[in-house]
């Protein structure tokens, strides 16, 4: 007896009827076939559950090339609806079409409040909860609430210490598959999302969007409630708060200097290694930090785009303008812990603190004179070099330091006492 029907099934109703007719005649008492009929019947009912699946009943399905011998299980019947890109199998063409959105990138479901799009309608419904703020599922151990039961279950792994997703390259494990995927990029170095403006690459598209919004748009939504300084990232604001508290938990083991963040410590350690990866394309001068290079470039351009509305003074950086504006407001957020004196800048406080400590870490190798800051030492070394760049316009005498020229003018060319 032939086992091939070579008949095209136009809907699940017809498909179910063909299977029922065939098996009732040939294997009326076979339990496995009865299970198959039950499976086909359930899929017939499921097909009426949504408008999307109802539309699929009108679409032609692939021709059945083998029925009886190979259709003894639902797994074999799935061969009718196979994805040609990943070979995944499905019960119905509507399921296959929904799956293919993953490969095509199609996101037909859009949020009417924020415009965000989704591949699945279920994901859109979940997203709507972010606007409503509804979080009905609560963790009884810590009180944290969640919009989905699945998110609560994932969270509860933290309390139980369950980490089912392990990295195949190292021993690190995670509570969520998404965390594992992020971690695996540490090994692969993969950063598929690149910023068109600056070339910086990111692991995830969401990180790229956040980078574009805050770095290139100039948006700084996080503001310090003590000094008014704004930041693009919340983490940067938290680090900044340490400047007011004075806490510096990260110490350099070479010189003992402490820092508020690990990133600042790593940048500082470049000084010891002599690493200066950021070079000026105009003069070749190199810097340990990109921010220092950007500030330096304004020396060549002369650009000072930020103007104080009260006095008209201009600045190359917005941060410098904000610091300057404290003078007009009388704000002095940096106070000395040993006396009552306060300052508009942290750097001014540091200079003042050396009055109490007597610290002068920068010493001249030629004469042994010590200075608070490296810039003062550099200026002092001009005395030993013999370079006298500052010339008196009245008598022609030259001096190594600008301050020495000013003293000379007061002593030798005073307009008030007619001293010549």
CSV table of C-alpha atoms in Angstrom, one decimal:
chain,number,residue,atom,x,y,z
A,1,UNK,CA,0.0,0.0,0.0
A,2,UNK,CA,1.3,3.4,-0.9
A,3,UNK,CA,2.2,5.7,2.1
A,4,UNK,CA,2.3,8.9,0.0
A,5,UNK,CA,-0.6,11.2,-0.4
A,6,UNK,CA,1.0,14.0,-2.5
A,7,UNK,CA,-1.8,16.2,-1.4
A,8,UNK,CA,-1.4,20.0,-0.7
A,9,UNK,CA,-2.8,21.0,2.7
A,10,UNK,CA,-4.4,24.4,2.6
A,11,UNK,CA,-5.1,24.6,6.4
A,12,UNK,CA,-4.7,22.7,9.6
A,13,UNK,CA,-8.4,21.5,9.4
A,14,UNK,CA,-7.7,19.7,6.1
A,15,UNK,CA,-4.4,18.4,7.4
A,16,UNK,CA,-6.1,17.0,10.5
A,17,UNK,CA,-8.9,15.4,8.5
A,18,UNK,CA,-6.4,13.6,6.2
A,19,UNK,CA,-4.4,12.2,9.1
A,20,UNK,CA,-7.6,11.1,10.9
A,21,UNK,CA,-9.0,9.4,7.8
A,22,UNK,CA,-5.7,7.6,7.0
A,23,UNK,CA,-5.0,6.3,10.5
A,24,UNK,CA,-8.6,5.3,11.3
A,25,UNK,CA,-8.5,2.9,8.3
A,26,UNK,CA,-5.0,1.5,8.6
A,27,UNK,CA,-4.2,1.6,12.4
A,28,UNK,CA,-7.4,2.1,14.3
A,29,UNK,CA,-6.0,0.8,17.6
A,30,UNK,CA,-2.4,2.2,17.5
A,31,UNK,CA,-1.8,4.3,20.7
A,32,UNK,CA,1.0,6.3,19.1
A,33,UNK,CA,-1.1,7.3,16.2
A,34,UNK,CA,-3.9,8.3,18.6
A,35,UNK,CA,-1.4,10.6,20.3
A,36,UNK,CA,-0.5,12.1,16.9
A,37,UNK,CA,-4.2,12.8,16.2
A,38,UNK,CA,-4.5,14.5,19.6
A,39,UNK,CA,-1.4,16.7,18.7
A,40,UNK,CA,-2.9,17.6,15.3
A,41,UNK,CA,-6.2,18.4,16.9
A,42,UNK,CA,-4.7,20.7,19.5
A,43,UNK,CA,-2.7,22.5,16.8
A,44,UNK,CA,-6.0,22.9,14.8
A,45,UNK,CA,-7.5,24.6,17.9
A,46,UNK,CA,-4.5,26.8,18.5
A,47,UNK,CA,-4.7,28.1,15.0
A,48,UNK,CA,-7.8,30.1,15.8
A,49,UNK,CA,-6.4,31.9,18.9
A,50,UNK,CA,-5.1,35.0,17.2
A,51,UNK,CA,-5.7,37.2,14.1
A,52,UNK,CA,-2.2,36.6,13.0
A,53,UNK,CA,-2.6,32.8,13.0
A,54,UNK,CA,-6.1,33.1,11.4
A,55,UNK,CA,-4.5,34.9,8.4
A,56,UNK,CA,-2.0,32.0,8.1
A,57,UNK,CA,-4.8,29.5,7.5
A,58,UNK,CA,-5.5,31.2,4.1
A,59,UNK,CA,-1.8,30.8,3.1
A,60,UNK,CA,-0.8,27.7,1.2
A,61,UNK,CA,1.4,25.3,3.1
A,62,UNK,CA,4.2,23.1,1.7
A,63,UNK,CA,3.1,20.0,-0.1
A,64,UNK,CA,3.1,16.8,2.0
A,65,UNK,CA,5.6,14.4,0.4
A,66,UNK,CA,5.5,11.7,3.0
A,67,UNK,CA,2.7,10.9,5.5
A,68,UNK,CA,2.3,7.5,7.1
A,69,UNK,CA,5.8,6.1,7.6
A,70,UNK,CA,7.5,9.4,8.6
A,71,UNK,CA,4.6,11.0,10.4
A,72,UNK,CA,4.5,8.8,13.5
A,73,UNK,CA,5.6,11.8,15.7
A,74,UNK,CA,5.1,15.5,16.0
A,75,UNK,CA,8.8,16.0,15.5
A,76,UNK,CA,8.7,14.5,12.0
A,77,UNK,CA,5.6,16.6,11.1
A,78,UNK,CA,7.6,19.7,12.0
A,79,UNK,CA,9.7,19.1,8.8
A,80,UNK,CA,6.9,21.0,6.9
A,81,UNK,CA,7.9,24.3,8.5
A,82,UNK,CA,11.7,24.6,8.7
A,83,UNK,CA,13.7,27.9,8.8
A,84,UNK,CA,16.0,28.0,5.8
A,85,UNK,CA,18.6,30.1,7.8
A,86,UNK,CA,19.0,28.2,11.0
A,87,UNK,CA,17.0,24.9,10.3
A,88,UNK,CA,14.8,25.5,13.4
A,89,UNK,CA,11.4,23.6,13.0
A,90,UNK,CA,7.9,24.9,13.7
A,91,UNK,CA,4.3,23.5,14.0
A,92,UNK,CA,2.7,26.1,11.7
A,93,UNK,CA,3.7,28.7,9.1
A,94,UNK,CA,2.7,31.6,11.3
A,95,UNK,CA,5.2,30.4,13.9
A,96,UNK,CA,7.9,30.2,11.2
A,97,UNK,CA,7.1,33.7,10.0
A,98,UNK,CA,7.3,35.1,13.5
A,99,UNK,CA,10.6,33.4,14.0
A,100,UNK,CA,12.0,34.8,10.8
A,101,UNK,CA,11.7,38.3,12.2
A,102,UNK,CA,14.8,37.5,14.2
A,103,UNK,CA,16.9,37.1,11.0
A,104,UNK,CA,15.2,40.0,9.1
A,105,UNK,CA,15.3,42.4,12.0
A,106,UNK,CA,11.7,43.2,11.5
A,107,UNK,CA,10.0,44.9,14.5
A,108,UNK,CA,6.4,45.5,13.7
A,109,UNK,CA,5.1,46.3,17.2
A,110,UNK,CA,5.6,49.9,18.2
A,111,UNK,CA,5.1,51.6,21.6
A,112,UNK,CA,2.6,54.5,21.2
A,113,UNK,CA,4.3,56.4,24.1
A,114,UNK,CA,8.0,56.4,23.2
A,115,UNK,CA,8.2,54.9,19.7
A,116,UNK,CA,10.4,51.9,20.7
A,117,UNK,CA,9.8,48.9,18.5
A,118,UNK,CA,9.7,45.2,19.2
A,119,UNK,CA,9.8,41.9,17.4
A,120,UNK,CA,7.1,40.3,19.5
A,121,UNK,CA,3.8,41.6,20.8
A,122,UNK,CA,4.5,40.0,24.2
A,123,UNK,CA,7.7,42.1,24.5
A,124,UNK,CA,5.7,45.3,23.7
A,125,UNK,CA,3.2,44.4,26.5
A,126,UNK,CA,6.0,43.9,28.9
A,127,UNK,CA,7.6,47.2,27.8
A,128,UNK,CA,4.3,49.1,28.5
A,129,UNK,CA,4.8,48.2,32.2
A,130,UNK,CA,7.8,50.5,32.2
A,131,UNK,CA,5.6,53.4,31.5
A,132,UNK,CA,2.9,52.4,33.9
A,133,UNK,CA,5.3,51.6,36.7
A,134,UNK,CA,3.3,48.5,37.7
A,135,UNK,CA,5.5,45.9,39.4
A,136,UNK,CA,3.2,43.3,40.9
A,137,UNK,CA,5.8,40.6,41.7
A,138,UNK,CA,7.7,41.1,45.0
A,139,UNK,CA,10.7,39.3,46.4
A,140,UNK,CA,9.9,38.2,49.9
A,141,UNK,CA,13.5,38.2,50.9
A,142,UNK,CA,14.5,41.8,50.0
A,143,UNK,CA,11.3,43.5,49.0
A,144,UNK,CA,12.4,44.3,45.4
A,145,UNK,CA,9.5,44.4,42.9
A,146,UNK,CA,9.4,43.2,39.3
A,147,UNK,CA,7.0,43.7,36.3
A,148,UNK,CA,7.3,40.0,35.3
A,149,UNK,CA,7.3,36.7,37.3
A,150,UNK,CA,10.2,35.5,35.2
A,151,UNK,CA,12.3,38.5,36.3
A,152,UNK,CA,11.5,37.7,39.9
A,153,UNK,CA,12.6,34.1,39.5
A,154,UNK,CA,15.8,35.3,37.9
A,155,UNK,CA,16.4,37.7,40.7
A,156,UNK,CA,15.8,35.0,43.3
A,157,UNK,CA,18.8,33.1,42.0
A,158,UNK,CA,20.9,35.8,43.6
A,159,UNK,CA,19.6,34.9,47.1
A,160,UNK,CA,20.0,31.2,46.4
A,161,UNK,CA,23.5,31.6,44.9
A,162,UNK,CA,22.4,29.8,41.7
A,163,UNK,CA,24.4,30.7,38.6
A,164,UNK,CA,23.4,28.2,35.8
A,165,UNK,CA,25.1,30.0,32.9
A,166,UNK,CA,28.9,29.3,32.9
A,167,UNK,CA,31.6,30.6,30.6
A,168,UNK,CA,33.2,27.9,28.5
A,169,UNK,CA,36.6,29.7,28.5
A,170,UNK,CA,36.9,30.5,32.2
A,171,UNK,CA,35.2,29.5,35.4
A,172,UNK,CA,33.0,32.5,35.8
A,173,UNK,CA,29.2,31.9,36.0
A,174,UNK,CA,26.1,34.1,35.8
A,175,UNK,CA,22.5,34.2,36.9
A,176,UNK,CA,21.3,35.3,33.4
A,177,UNK,CA,22.2,34.2,29.9
A,178,UNK,CA,22.4,37.9,28.9
A,179,UNK,CA,25.1,38.5,31.5
A,180,UNK,CA,27.1,35.5,30.1
A,181,UNK,CA,26.8,36.9,26.5
A,182,UNK,CA,28.2,40.3,27.7
A,183,UNK,CA,31.0,38.5,29.5
A,184,UNK,CA,31.9,36.4,26.5
A,185,UNK,CA,32.8,39.5,24.6
A,186,UNK,CA,35.7,40.0,27.0
A,187,UNK,CA,37.3,36.9,25.5
A,188,UNK,CA,36.3,37.6,21.9
A,189,UNK,CA,36.9,41.3,22.0
A,190,UNK,CA,33.8,41.8,19.8
A,191,UNK,CA,32.4,45.3,19.6
A,192,UNK,CA,30.0,45.3,16.6
A,193,UNK,CA,28.4,48.7,17.2
A,194,UNK,CA,30.6,51.7,16.1
A,195,UNK,CA,29.9,55.4,16.6
A,196,UNK,CA,30.0,57.2,13.2
A,197,UNK,CA,31.2,60.5,14.8
A,198,UNK,CA,34.2,59.4,16.9
A,199,UNK,CA,34.8,55.8,15.9
A,200,UNK,CA,34.3,54.4,19.4
A,201,UNK,CA,33.0,50.8,19.4
A,202,UNK,CA,30.6,49.2,21.8
A,203,UNK,CA,29.4,45.7,22.7
A,204,UNK,CA,25.7,46.6,22.5
A,205,UNK,CA,23.5,48.9,20.5
A,206,UNK,CA,22.0,50.4,23.7
A,207,UNK,CA,25.4,51.5,24.9
A,208,UNK,CA,26.1,53.1,21.5
A,209,UNK,CA,22.7,55.0,21.7
A,210,UNK,CA,23.6,56.2,25.2
A,211,UNK,CA,27.0,57.3,24.1
A,212,UNK,CA,25.6,59.3,21.2
A,213,UNK,CA,23.0,61.0,23.3
A,214,UNK,CA,25.3,62.1,26.1
A,215,UNK,CA,28.7,62.6,24.5
A,216,UNK,CA,27.8,64.1,21.1
A,217,UNK,CA,24.5,65.8,22.0
A,218,UNK,CA,26.2,67.5,25.0
A,219,UNK,CA,23.4,66.3,27.4
A,220,UNK,CA,24.6,66.0,31.0
A,221,UNK,CA,21.5,64.9,33.0
A,222,UNK,CA,23.3,64.2,36.3
A,223,UNK,CA,24.0,67.2,38.5
A,224,UNK,CA,25.9,67.5,41.8
A,225,UNK,CA,23.7,69.0,44.5
A,226,UNK,CA,26.7,70.6,46.3
A,227,UNK,CA,28.5,72.4,43.5
A,228,UNK,CA,26.2,72.2,40.4
A,229,UNK,CA,28.7,70.4,38.2
A,230,UNK,CA,26.9,68.1,35.6
A,231,UNK,CA,27.9,64.8,34.2
A,232,UNK,CA,26.9,62.5,31.3
A,233,UNK,CA,26.9,59.4,33.5
A,234,UNK,CA,25.6,58.6,37.0
A,235,UNK,CA,28.8,56.7,37.8
A,236,UNK,CA,30.8,59.9,37.0
A,237,UNK,CA,28.6,61.8,39.4
A,238,UNK,CA,29.2,59.2,42.2
A,239,UNK,CA,32.9,59.5,41.6
A,240,UNK,CA,32.7,63.3,41.8
A,241,UNK,CA,30.9,63.1,45.1
A,242,UNK,CA,34.0,61.7,46.6
A,243,UNK,CA,35.8,65.0,45.8
A,244,UNK,CA,33.5,66.7,48.4
A,245,UNK,CA,33.9,63.8,51.0
A,246,UNK,CA,37.7,63.6,50.5
A,247,UNK,CA,37.5,59.7,50.2
A,248,UNK,CA,40.2,58.3,47.9
A,249,UNK,CA,40.2,54.5,48.2
A,250,UNK,CA,42.6,53.7,45.3
A,251,UNK,CA,46.3,54.0,46.0
A,252,UNK,CA,49.3,54.0,43.7
A,253,UNK,CA,51.9,51.5,45.1
A,254,UNK,CA,54.8,53.4,43.4
A,255,UNK,CA,54.3,56.8,44.9
A,256,UNK,CA,51.5,56.5,47.5
A,257,UNK,CA,49.2,58.9,45.7
A,258,UNK,CA,45.5,58.1,46.2
A,259,UNK,CA,42.6,58.5,43.8
A,260,UNK,CA,38.8,58.5,43.9
A,261,UNK,CA,38.4,56.0,41.1
A,262,UNK,CA,40.3,53.1,39.7
A,263,UNK,CA,40.2,54.7,36.2
A,264,UNK,CA,42.1,57.8,37.6
A,265,UNK,CA,44.6,55.5,39.2
A,266,UNK,CA,45.3,53.7,35.9
A,267,UNK,CA,45.7,57.0,34.1
A,268,UNK,CA,48.1,58.2,36.8
A,269,UNK,CA,50.2,55.0,36.5
A,270,UNK,CA,50.9,56.0,32.9
A,271,UNK,CA,53.2,58.7,34.3
A,272,UNK,CA,55.4,56.1,36.0
A,273,UNK,CA,55.5,54.0,32.8
A,274,UNK,CA,56.0,57.1,30.6
A,275,UNK,CA,53.0,56.2,28.5
A,276,UNK,CA,51.5,59.1,26.6
A,277,UNK,CA,49.1,57.7,24.0
A,278,UNK,CA,47.4,60.9,23.0
A,279,UNK,CA,49.5,63.1,20.7
A,280,UNK,CA,48.8,66.5,19.2
A,281,UNK,CA,48.7,66.3,15.3
A,282,UNK,CA,50.0,69.9,15.1
A,283,UNK,CA,53.0,70.1,17.4
A,284,UNK,CA,53.6,66.4,18.4
A,285,UNK,CA,53.1,67.1,22.2
A,286,UNK,CA,51.8,64.0,23.9
A,287,UNK,CA,49.5,63.5,26.9
A,288,UNK,CA,48.4,60.7,29.2
A,289,UNK,CA,44.7,61.7,28.9
A,290,UNK,CA,42.5,62.5,25.9
A,291,UNK,CA,40.9,65.4,27.9
A,292,UNK,CA,44.4,67.0,28.3
A,293,UNK,CA,45.0,66.7,24.5
A,294,UNK,CA,41.6,68.3,23.8
A,295,UNK,CA,42.4,71.2,26.1
A,296,UNK,CA,45.8,71.6,24.6
A,297,UNK,CA,44.4,71.8,21.0
A,298,UNK,CA,42.6,75.0,22.0
A,299,UNK,CA,46.1,76.6,22.4
A,300,UNK,CA,46.5,76.3,18.6
A,301,UNK,CA,42.9,77.2,17.7
A,302,UNK,CA,42.5,80.0,20.3
A,303,UNK,CA,38.9,78.9,20.6
A,304,UNK,CA,37.1,80.0,23.8
A,305,UNK,CA,33.4,79.3,23.1
A,306,UNK,CA,32.1,79.7,26.6
A,307,UNK,CA,31.4,83.2,27.8
A,308,UNK,CA,30.5,84.5,31.3
A,309,UNK,CA,27.3,86.5,31.1
A,310,UNK,CA,28.3,88.6,34.1
A,311,UNK,CA,31.8,89.8,33.3
A,312,UNK,CA,32.3,88.7,29.6
A,313,UNK,CA,35.3,86.5,30.3
A,314,UNK,CA,35.7,83.6,27.9
A,315,UNK,CA,36.8,80.1,28.5
A,316,UNK,CA,37.8,77.1,26.4
A,317,UNK,CA,35.9,74.6,28.5
A,318,UNK,CA,32.4,74.7,30.1
A,319,UNK,CA,33.9,73.3,33.3
A,320,UNK,CA,36.2,76.3,33.6
A,321,UNK,CA,33.3,78.6,33.1
A,322,UNK,CA,31.3,77.0,35.8
A,323,UNK,CA,34.2,77.2,38.2
A,324,UNK,CA,34.6,80.9,37.4
A,325,UNK,CA,30.9,81.6,38.0
A,326,UNK,CA,31.4,80.5,41.6
A,327,UNK,CA,33.3,83.7,42.1
A,328,UNK,CA,30.3,85.7,41.2
A,329,UNK,CA,28.0,83.6,43.4
A,330,UNK,CA,30.4,83.4,46.3
A,331,UNK,CA,30.3,79.6,46.3
A,332,UNK,CA,33.3,77.9,47.8
A,333,UNK,CA,32.6,74.2,48.1
A,334,UNK,CA,36.1,73.1,49.0
A,335,UNK,CA,36.9,73.7,52.7
A,336,UNK,CA,40.1,73.1,54.5
A,337,UNK,CA,39.8,70.5,57.3
A,338,UNK,CA,42.4,72.2,59.4
A,339,UNK,CA,41.2,75.8,59.3
A,340,UNK,CA,38.0,77.6,58.2
A,341,UNK,CA,39.3,78.7,54.8
A,342,UNK,CA,37.3,77.6,51.7
A,343,UNK,CA,38.0,77.7,48.0
A,344,UNK,CA,36.2,77.7,44.7
A,345,UNK,CA,38.5,75.0,43.3
A,346,UNK,CA,39.9,71.7,44.6
A,347,UNK,CA,43.3,72.6,43.2
A,348,UNK,CA,43.4,75.8,45.2
A,349,UNK,CA,42.6,73.8,48.3
A,350,UNK,CA,45.4,71.5,47.6
A,351,UNK,CA,47.9,74.4,47.3
A,352,UNK,CA,46.6,75.8,50.6
A,353,UNK,CA,46.9,72.4,52.4
A,354,UNK,CA,50.6,72.5,51.8
A,355,UNK,CA,50.8,75.5,54.1
A,356,UNK,CA,49.8,73.2,56.9
A,357,UNK,CA,51.8,70.1,55.8
A,358,UNK,CA,54.9,72.0,54.6
A,359,UNK,CA,55.1,69.5,51.7
A,360,UNK,CA,57.3,70.4,48.8
A,361,UNK,CA,57.7,67.3,46.7
A,362,UNK,CA,59.5,68.8,43.7
A,363,UNK,CA,63.2,69.4,44.2
A,364,UNK,CA,65.7,71.1,41.9
A,365,UNK,CA,68.6,68.8,41.1
A,366,UNK,CA,71.1,71.6,40.7
A,367,UNK,CA,70.6,73.7,43.9
A,368,UNK,CA,68.3,71.6,46.0
A,369,UNK,CA,65.5,74.2,46.3
A,370,UNK,CA,62.1,72.5,46.8
A,371,UNK,CA,58.7,73.5,45.4
A,372,UNK,CA,55.0,72.7,45.9
A,373,UNK,CA,54.3,72.1,42.3
A,374,UNK,CA,56.2,70.8,39.2
A,375,UNK,CA,55.3,74.0,37.3
A,376,UNK,CA,57.1,76.1,39.9
A,377,UNK,CA,60.1,73.9,39.6
A,378,UNK,CA,60.1,74.2,35.8
A,379,UNK,CA,60.0,78.0,36.1
A,380,UNK,CA,62.9,77.9,38.6
A,381,UNK,CA,65.1,75.9,36.3
A,382,UNK,CA,65.1,78.7,33.8
A,383,UNK,CA,67.4,80.5,36.3
A,384,UNK,CA,70.0,77.8,35.9
A,385,UNK,CA,69.5,77.5,32.1
A,386,UNK,CA,70.5,81.1,31.5
A,387,UNK,CA,67.5,81.7,29.3
A,388,UNK,CA,66.2,85.2,29.8
A,389,UNK,CA,63.0,85.5,27.8
A,390,UNK,CA,61.5,88.5,29.6
A,391,UNK,CA,63.1,91.8,28.5
A,392,UNK,CA,62.5,95.3,29.9
A,393,UNK,CA,61.1,97.6,27.2
A,394,UNK,CA,62.7,100.7,28.9
A,395,UNK,CA,66.3,99.7,29.6
A,396,UNK,CA,66.7,96.4,27.7
A,397,UNK,CA,67.6,94.3,30.7
A,398,UNK,CA,66.4,90.7,30.4
A,399,UNK,CA,65.2,88.3,33.1
A,400,UNK,CA,64.5,84.6,33.4
A,401,UNK,CA,61.2,85.0,35.2
A,402,UNK,CA,58.3,87.3,34.5
A,403,UNK,CA,58.0,88.1,38.2
A,404,UNK,CA,61.6,89.3,38.2
A,405,UNK,CA,60.9,91.7,35.4
A,406,UNK,CA,57.9,93.1,37.2
A,407,UNK,CA,60.1,93.6,40.4
A,408,UNK,CA,62.7,95.3,38.3
A,409,UNK,CA,60.2,97.7,36.7
A,410,UNK,CA,58.9,98.8,40.2
A,411,UNK,CA,62.4,99.3,41.5
A,412,UNK,CA,64.1,101.0,38.5
A,413,UNK,CA,61.3,102.6,36.4
A,414,UNK,CA,58.7,103.8,38.9
A,415,UNK,CA,56.4,106.5,37.4
A,416,UNK,CA,55.3,107.8,40.8
A,417,UNK,CA,58.7,108.5,42.4
A,418,UNK,CA,60.5,109.3,39.1
A,419,UNK,CA,63.0,106.6,39.9
A,420,UNK,CA,65.2,106.0,36.8
